[in-house]
XYZ file of C-alpha atoms in Angstrom:
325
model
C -20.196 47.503 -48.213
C -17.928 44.823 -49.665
C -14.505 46.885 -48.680
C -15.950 47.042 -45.046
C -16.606 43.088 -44.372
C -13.403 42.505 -46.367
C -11.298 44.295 -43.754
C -13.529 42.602 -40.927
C -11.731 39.009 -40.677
C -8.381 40.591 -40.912
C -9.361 43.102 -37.234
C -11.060 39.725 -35.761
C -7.930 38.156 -36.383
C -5.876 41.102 -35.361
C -7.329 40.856 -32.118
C -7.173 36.795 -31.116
C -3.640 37.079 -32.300
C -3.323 40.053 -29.231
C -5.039 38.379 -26.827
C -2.985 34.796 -26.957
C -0.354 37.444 -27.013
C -1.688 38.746 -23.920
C -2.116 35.448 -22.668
C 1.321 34.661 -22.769
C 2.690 37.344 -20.938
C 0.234 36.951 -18.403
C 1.690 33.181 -18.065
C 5.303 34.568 -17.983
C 4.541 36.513 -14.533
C 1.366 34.571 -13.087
C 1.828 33.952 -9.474
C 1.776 30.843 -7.556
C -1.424 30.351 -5.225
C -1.152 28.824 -1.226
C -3.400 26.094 -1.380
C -4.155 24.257 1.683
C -3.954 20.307 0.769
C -4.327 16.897 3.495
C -1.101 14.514 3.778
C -0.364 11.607 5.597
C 2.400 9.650 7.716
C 2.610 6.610 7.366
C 4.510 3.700 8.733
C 4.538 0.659 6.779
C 5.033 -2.778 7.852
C 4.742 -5.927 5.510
C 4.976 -9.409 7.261
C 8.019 -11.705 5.481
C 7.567 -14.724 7.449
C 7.090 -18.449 6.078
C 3.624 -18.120 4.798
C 3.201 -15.475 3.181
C 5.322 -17.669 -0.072
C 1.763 -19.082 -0.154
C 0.592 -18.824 -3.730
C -2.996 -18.271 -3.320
C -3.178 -15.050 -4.286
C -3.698 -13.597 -8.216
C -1.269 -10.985 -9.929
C -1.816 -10.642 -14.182
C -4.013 -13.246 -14.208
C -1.325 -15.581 -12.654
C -0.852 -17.357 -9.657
C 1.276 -15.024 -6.951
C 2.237 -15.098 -3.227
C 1.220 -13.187 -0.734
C 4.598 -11.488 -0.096
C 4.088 -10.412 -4.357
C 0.561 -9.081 -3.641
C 1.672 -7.555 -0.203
C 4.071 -5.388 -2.426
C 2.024 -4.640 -5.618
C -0.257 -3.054 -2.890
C 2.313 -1.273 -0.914
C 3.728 0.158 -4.405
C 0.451 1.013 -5.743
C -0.326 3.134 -1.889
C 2.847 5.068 -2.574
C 2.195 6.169 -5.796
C -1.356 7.106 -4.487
C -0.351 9.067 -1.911
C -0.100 13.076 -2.282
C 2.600 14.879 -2.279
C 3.907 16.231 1.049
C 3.031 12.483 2.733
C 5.567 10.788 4.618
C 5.963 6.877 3.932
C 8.697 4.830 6.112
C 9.104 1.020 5.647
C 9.435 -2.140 8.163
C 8.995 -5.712 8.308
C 7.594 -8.088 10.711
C 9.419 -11.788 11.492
C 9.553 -13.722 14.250
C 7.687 -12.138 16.954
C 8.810 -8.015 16.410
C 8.986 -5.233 13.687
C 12.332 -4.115 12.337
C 12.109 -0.346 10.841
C 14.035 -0.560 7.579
C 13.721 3.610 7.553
C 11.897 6.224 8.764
C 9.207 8.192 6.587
C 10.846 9.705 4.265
C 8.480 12.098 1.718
C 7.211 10.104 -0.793
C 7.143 12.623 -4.112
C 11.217 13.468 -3.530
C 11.932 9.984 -2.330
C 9.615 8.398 -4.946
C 12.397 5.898 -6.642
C 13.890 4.993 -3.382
C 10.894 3.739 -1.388
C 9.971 2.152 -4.521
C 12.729 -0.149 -4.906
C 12.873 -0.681 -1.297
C 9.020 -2.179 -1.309
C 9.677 -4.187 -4.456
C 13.007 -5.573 -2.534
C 11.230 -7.241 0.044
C 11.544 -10.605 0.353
C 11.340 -13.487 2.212
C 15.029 -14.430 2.742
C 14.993 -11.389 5.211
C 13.179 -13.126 8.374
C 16.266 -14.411 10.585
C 13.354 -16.793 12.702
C 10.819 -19.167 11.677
C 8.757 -18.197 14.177
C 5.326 -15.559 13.492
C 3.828 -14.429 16.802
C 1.759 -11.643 14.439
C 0.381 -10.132 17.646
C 2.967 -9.181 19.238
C 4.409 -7.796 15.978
C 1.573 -5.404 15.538
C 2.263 -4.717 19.433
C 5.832 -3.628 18.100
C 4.930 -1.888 14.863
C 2.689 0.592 17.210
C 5.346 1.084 19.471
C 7.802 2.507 16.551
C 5.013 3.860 14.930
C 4.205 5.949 17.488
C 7.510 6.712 18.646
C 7.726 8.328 15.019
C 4.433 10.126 14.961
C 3.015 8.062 12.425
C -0.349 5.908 11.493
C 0.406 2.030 11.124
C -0.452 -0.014 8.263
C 0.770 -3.381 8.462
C 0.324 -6.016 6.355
C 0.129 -9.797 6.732
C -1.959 -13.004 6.582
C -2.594 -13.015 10.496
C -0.811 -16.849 10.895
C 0.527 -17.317 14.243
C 3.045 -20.390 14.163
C 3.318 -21.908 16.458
C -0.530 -20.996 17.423
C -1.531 -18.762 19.995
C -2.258 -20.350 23.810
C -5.084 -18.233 25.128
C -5.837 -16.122 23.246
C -4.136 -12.540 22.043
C -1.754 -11.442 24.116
C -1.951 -8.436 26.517
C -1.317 -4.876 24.697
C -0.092 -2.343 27.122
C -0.935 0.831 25.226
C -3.666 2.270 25.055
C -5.730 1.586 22.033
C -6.077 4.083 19.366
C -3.122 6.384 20.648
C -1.671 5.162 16.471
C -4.161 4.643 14.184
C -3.879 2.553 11.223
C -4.943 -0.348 9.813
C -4.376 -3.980 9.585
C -4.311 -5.337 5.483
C -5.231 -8.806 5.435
C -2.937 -10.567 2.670
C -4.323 -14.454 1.035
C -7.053 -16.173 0.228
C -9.507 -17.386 2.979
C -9.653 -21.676 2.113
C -6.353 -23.073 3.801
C -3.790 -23.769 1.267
C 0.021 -25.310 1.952
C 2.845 -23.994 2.975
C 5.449 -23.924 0.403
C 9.109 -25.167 2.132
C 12.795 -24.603 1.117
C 16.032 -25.929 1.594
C 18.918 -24.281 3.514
C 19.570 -22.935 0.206
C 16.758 -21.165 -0.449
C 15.226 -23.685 -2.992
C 11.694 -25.106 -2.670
C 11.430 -28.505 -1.950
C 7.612 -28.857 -1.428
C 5.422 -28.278 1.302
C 5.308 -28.129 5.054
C 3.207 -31.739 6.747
C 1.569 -31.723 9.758
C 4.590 -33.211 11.802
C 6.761 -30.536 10.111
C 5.155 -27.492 12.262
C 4.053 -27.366 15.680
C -0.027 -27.864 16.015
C -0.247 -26.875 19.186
C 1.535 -24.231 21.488
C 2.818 -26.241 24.579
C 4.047 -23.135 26.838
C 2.055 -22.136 29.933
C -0.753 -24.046 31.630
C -1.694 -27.432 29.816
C -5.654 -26.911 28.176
C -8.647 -27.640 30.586
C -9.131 -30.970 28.388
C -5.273 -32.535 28.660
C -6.189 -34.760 31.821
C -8.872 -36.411 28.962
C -5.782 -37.078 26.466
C -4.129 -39.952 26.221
C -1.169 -40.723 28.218
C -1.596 -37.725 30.210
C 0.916 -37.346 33.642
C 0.578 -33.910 35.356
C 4.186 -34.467 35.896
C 5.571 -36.002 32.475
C 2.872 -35.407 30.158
C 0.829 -32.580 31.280
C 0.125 -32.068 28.100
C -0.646 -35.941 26.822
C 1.149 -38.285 25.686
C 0.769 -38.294 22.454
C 1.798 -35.697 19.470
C -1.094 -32.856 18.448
C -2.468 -33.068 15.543
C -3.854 -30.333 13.475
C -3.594 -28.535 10.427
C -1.157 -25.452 11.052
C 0.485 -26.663 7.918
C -1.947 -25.100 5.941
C -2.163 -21.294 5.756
C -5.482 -18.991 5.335
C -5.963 -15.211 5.479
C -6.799 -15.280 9.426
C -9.552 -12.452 9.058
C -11.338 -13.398 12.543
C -8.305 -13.477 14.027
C -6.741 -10.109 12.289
C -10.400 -8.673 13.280
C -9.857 -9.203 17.260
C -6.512 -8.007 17.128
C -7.602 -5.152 15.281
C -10.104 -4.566 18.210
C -7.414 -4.740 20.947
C -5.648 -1.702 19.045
C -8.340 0.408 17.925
C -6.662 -0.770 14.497
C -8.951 -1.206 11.448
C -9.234 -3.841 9.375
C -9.309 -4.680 5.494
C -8.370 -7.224 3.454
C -6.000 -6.015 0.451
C -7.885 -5.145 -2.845
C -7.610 -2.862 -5.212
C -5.446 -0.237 -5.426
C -8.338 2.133 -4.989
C -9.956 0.306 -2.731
C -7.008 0.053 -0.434
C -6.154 3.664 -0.880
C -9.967 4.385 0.135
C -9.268 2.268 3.457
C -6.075 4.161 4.230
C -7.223 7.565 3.911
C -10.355 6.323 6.470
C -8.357 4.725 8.823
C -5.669 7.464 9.352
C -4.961 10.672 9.897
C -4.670 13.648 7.633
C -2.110 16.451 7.955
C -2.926 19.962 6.465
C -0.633 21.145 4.518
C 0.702 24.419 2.428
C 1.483 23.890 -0.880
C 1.998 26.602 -3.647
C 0.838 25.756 -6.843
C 1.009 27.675 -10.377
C -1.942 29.592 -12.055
C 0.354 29.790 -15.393
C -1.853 26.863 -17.123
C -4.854 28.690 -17.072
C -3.622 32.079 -19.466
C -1.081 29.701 -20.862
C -4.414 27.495 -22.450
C -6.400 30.497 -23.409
C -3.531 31.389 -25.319
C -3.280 27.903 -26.383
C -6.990 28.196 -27.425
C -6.626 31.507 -29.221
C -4.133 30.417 -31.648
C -5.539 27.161 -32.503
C -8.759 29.082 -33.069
C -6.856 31.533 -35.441
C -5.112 29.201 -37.117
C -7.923 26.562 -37.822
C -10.142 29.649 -39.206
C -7.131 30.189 -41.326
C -7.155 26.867 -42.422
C -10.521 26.294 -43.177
C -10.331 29.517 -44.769
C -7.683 28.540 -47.306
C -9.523 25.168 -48.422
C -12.676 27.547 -49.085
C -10.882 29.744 -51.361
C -8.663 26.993 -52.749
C -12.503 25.343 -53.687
C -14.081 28.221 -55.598
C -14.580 28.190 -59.363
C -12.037 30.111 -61.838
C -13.417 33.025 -63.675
């Protein structure tokens, strides 16, 4: 009886030594399974005009600008999105998009699109000028030349201020889909100003920026203003006042423009949460992918051998423990 269960642990090792041996093998030839997964394209488009230097956004617990948040964002998206996605970069100044490159997929291009979204900055706008409309008007034009959904991010500041309302979209809304990312805080904060060098000097006043927009038809209330002429001074005499100095997150504003697109709207989060508000405001593309059913025999035999040689173990210290005769 003893001679039998003495020989037993030896065969019970015998045979989870041959089956992580088994195991093995069976991960050297395991075949690769076609798995049908969802991708996206994706045009991005992150606004680099004057206000988005406004610091009234938080990054690390710290103070940041929009323009900093706009990318942390952007970067986090990328690495979010799956394999197989396509990802192609713009900005917005002035009053149109400029496509920095096309979508490019993201997993092989990883390091490029990378360090192209955390080289954005705000020394590339050639105008002062933000007509944000009509930028998302040219974003969806490119995007859809491309075949892509929009995302496009910005604070929604017009400067100088719109006169009338949004301006007229010729498209037809919801041809691209997308969304719009609103970027700031929503209590007006100022403007932060620089030299012709490039260093900040302080802030933007109210007679540095134009209050008003003075193109078109004069408002139904500039006969009321003083020193009004309909021939001199159609619009008064007198300067507007106003505070387009100071810059807020323009939700209402990104809303109804959202609306005239068949856009959708979010303000910028977290990662997740932004990722969340991509996936429902876009498109996704099916796509093959192949992927390898090695890690499954390659763990059992994993399993089998730690198994063996923790019994072992455990099995040493027992014997190692018993009393000398």
């Amino acid at each position: 009886m003893s001679s039998a269960l003495s020989h037993l642990p030896r065969d019970w090792r015998f045979w989870l030594l041959a089956l992580a041996l088994v195991a093995i093998l069976a991960a050297l030839v395991a075949p690769r399974v076609a798995l049908t997964r969802t991708a996206r394209d994706i045009l991005l488009v992150v606004d680099v005009t004057g206000s988005m230097n406004v610091r009234d956004t938080v990054l690390d617990g710290a103070p940041a600008t929009r323009l900093a948040s706009a990318r942390r964002g952007a970067r986090a998206l990328l690495a979010g999105l799956p394999c197989q996605s396509r990802l192609g970069l713009g900005i917005f100044t002035e009053r149109r998009t400029f496509l920095l490159f096309e979508p490019a997929e993201v997993c092989e291009n990883f390091a490029a699109i990378d360090g192209a979204i955390d080289g954005l900055d705000w020394h590339m706008a050639w105008e002062g000028d933000s007509y944000v409309a009509r930028g998302v008007h040219s974003a969806l034009a490119i995007a859809g030349g491309l075949k892509a959904d929009l995302l496009f991010m910005t604070d929604g500041h017009e400067a100088p201020p719109l006169a009338g309302g949004l301006p007229g979209f010729d498209a037809k809304p919801g041809d691209v889909q997308g969304l719009l990312v609103g970027v700031g805080g929503t209590e007006p904060s100022p403007i932060p100003k620089f030299d012709e060098d490039g260093r900040e000097i302080g802030f933007y006043d109210e007679q540095d920026v134009p209050q008003e927009n003075r193109t078109g038809a004069p408002p139904a209330d500039a006969p009321s203003r003083a020193g009004w002429n309909p021939r001199n001074a159609p619009w008064g005499g007198e300067p507007a006042s106003g505070t387009e100095h100071l810059s807020a997150m323009r939700e209402e504003h990104l809303r109804a423009l959202a609306a005239q697109t068949g856009l959708g709207f979010a303000a910028l989060g977290t990662a997740p949460a932004l990722l969340a508000d991509v996936e429902a405001n876009t498109r996704p593309r099916p796509v093959q992918v192949r992927v390898a059913t090695a890690a499954v025999p390659a763990a059992l035999a994993l399993f089998c051998l730690a198994v063996l040689f923790g019994l072992g173990a455990a099995s040493s210290r027992r014997r190692g423990r018993l009393p000398s005769r």
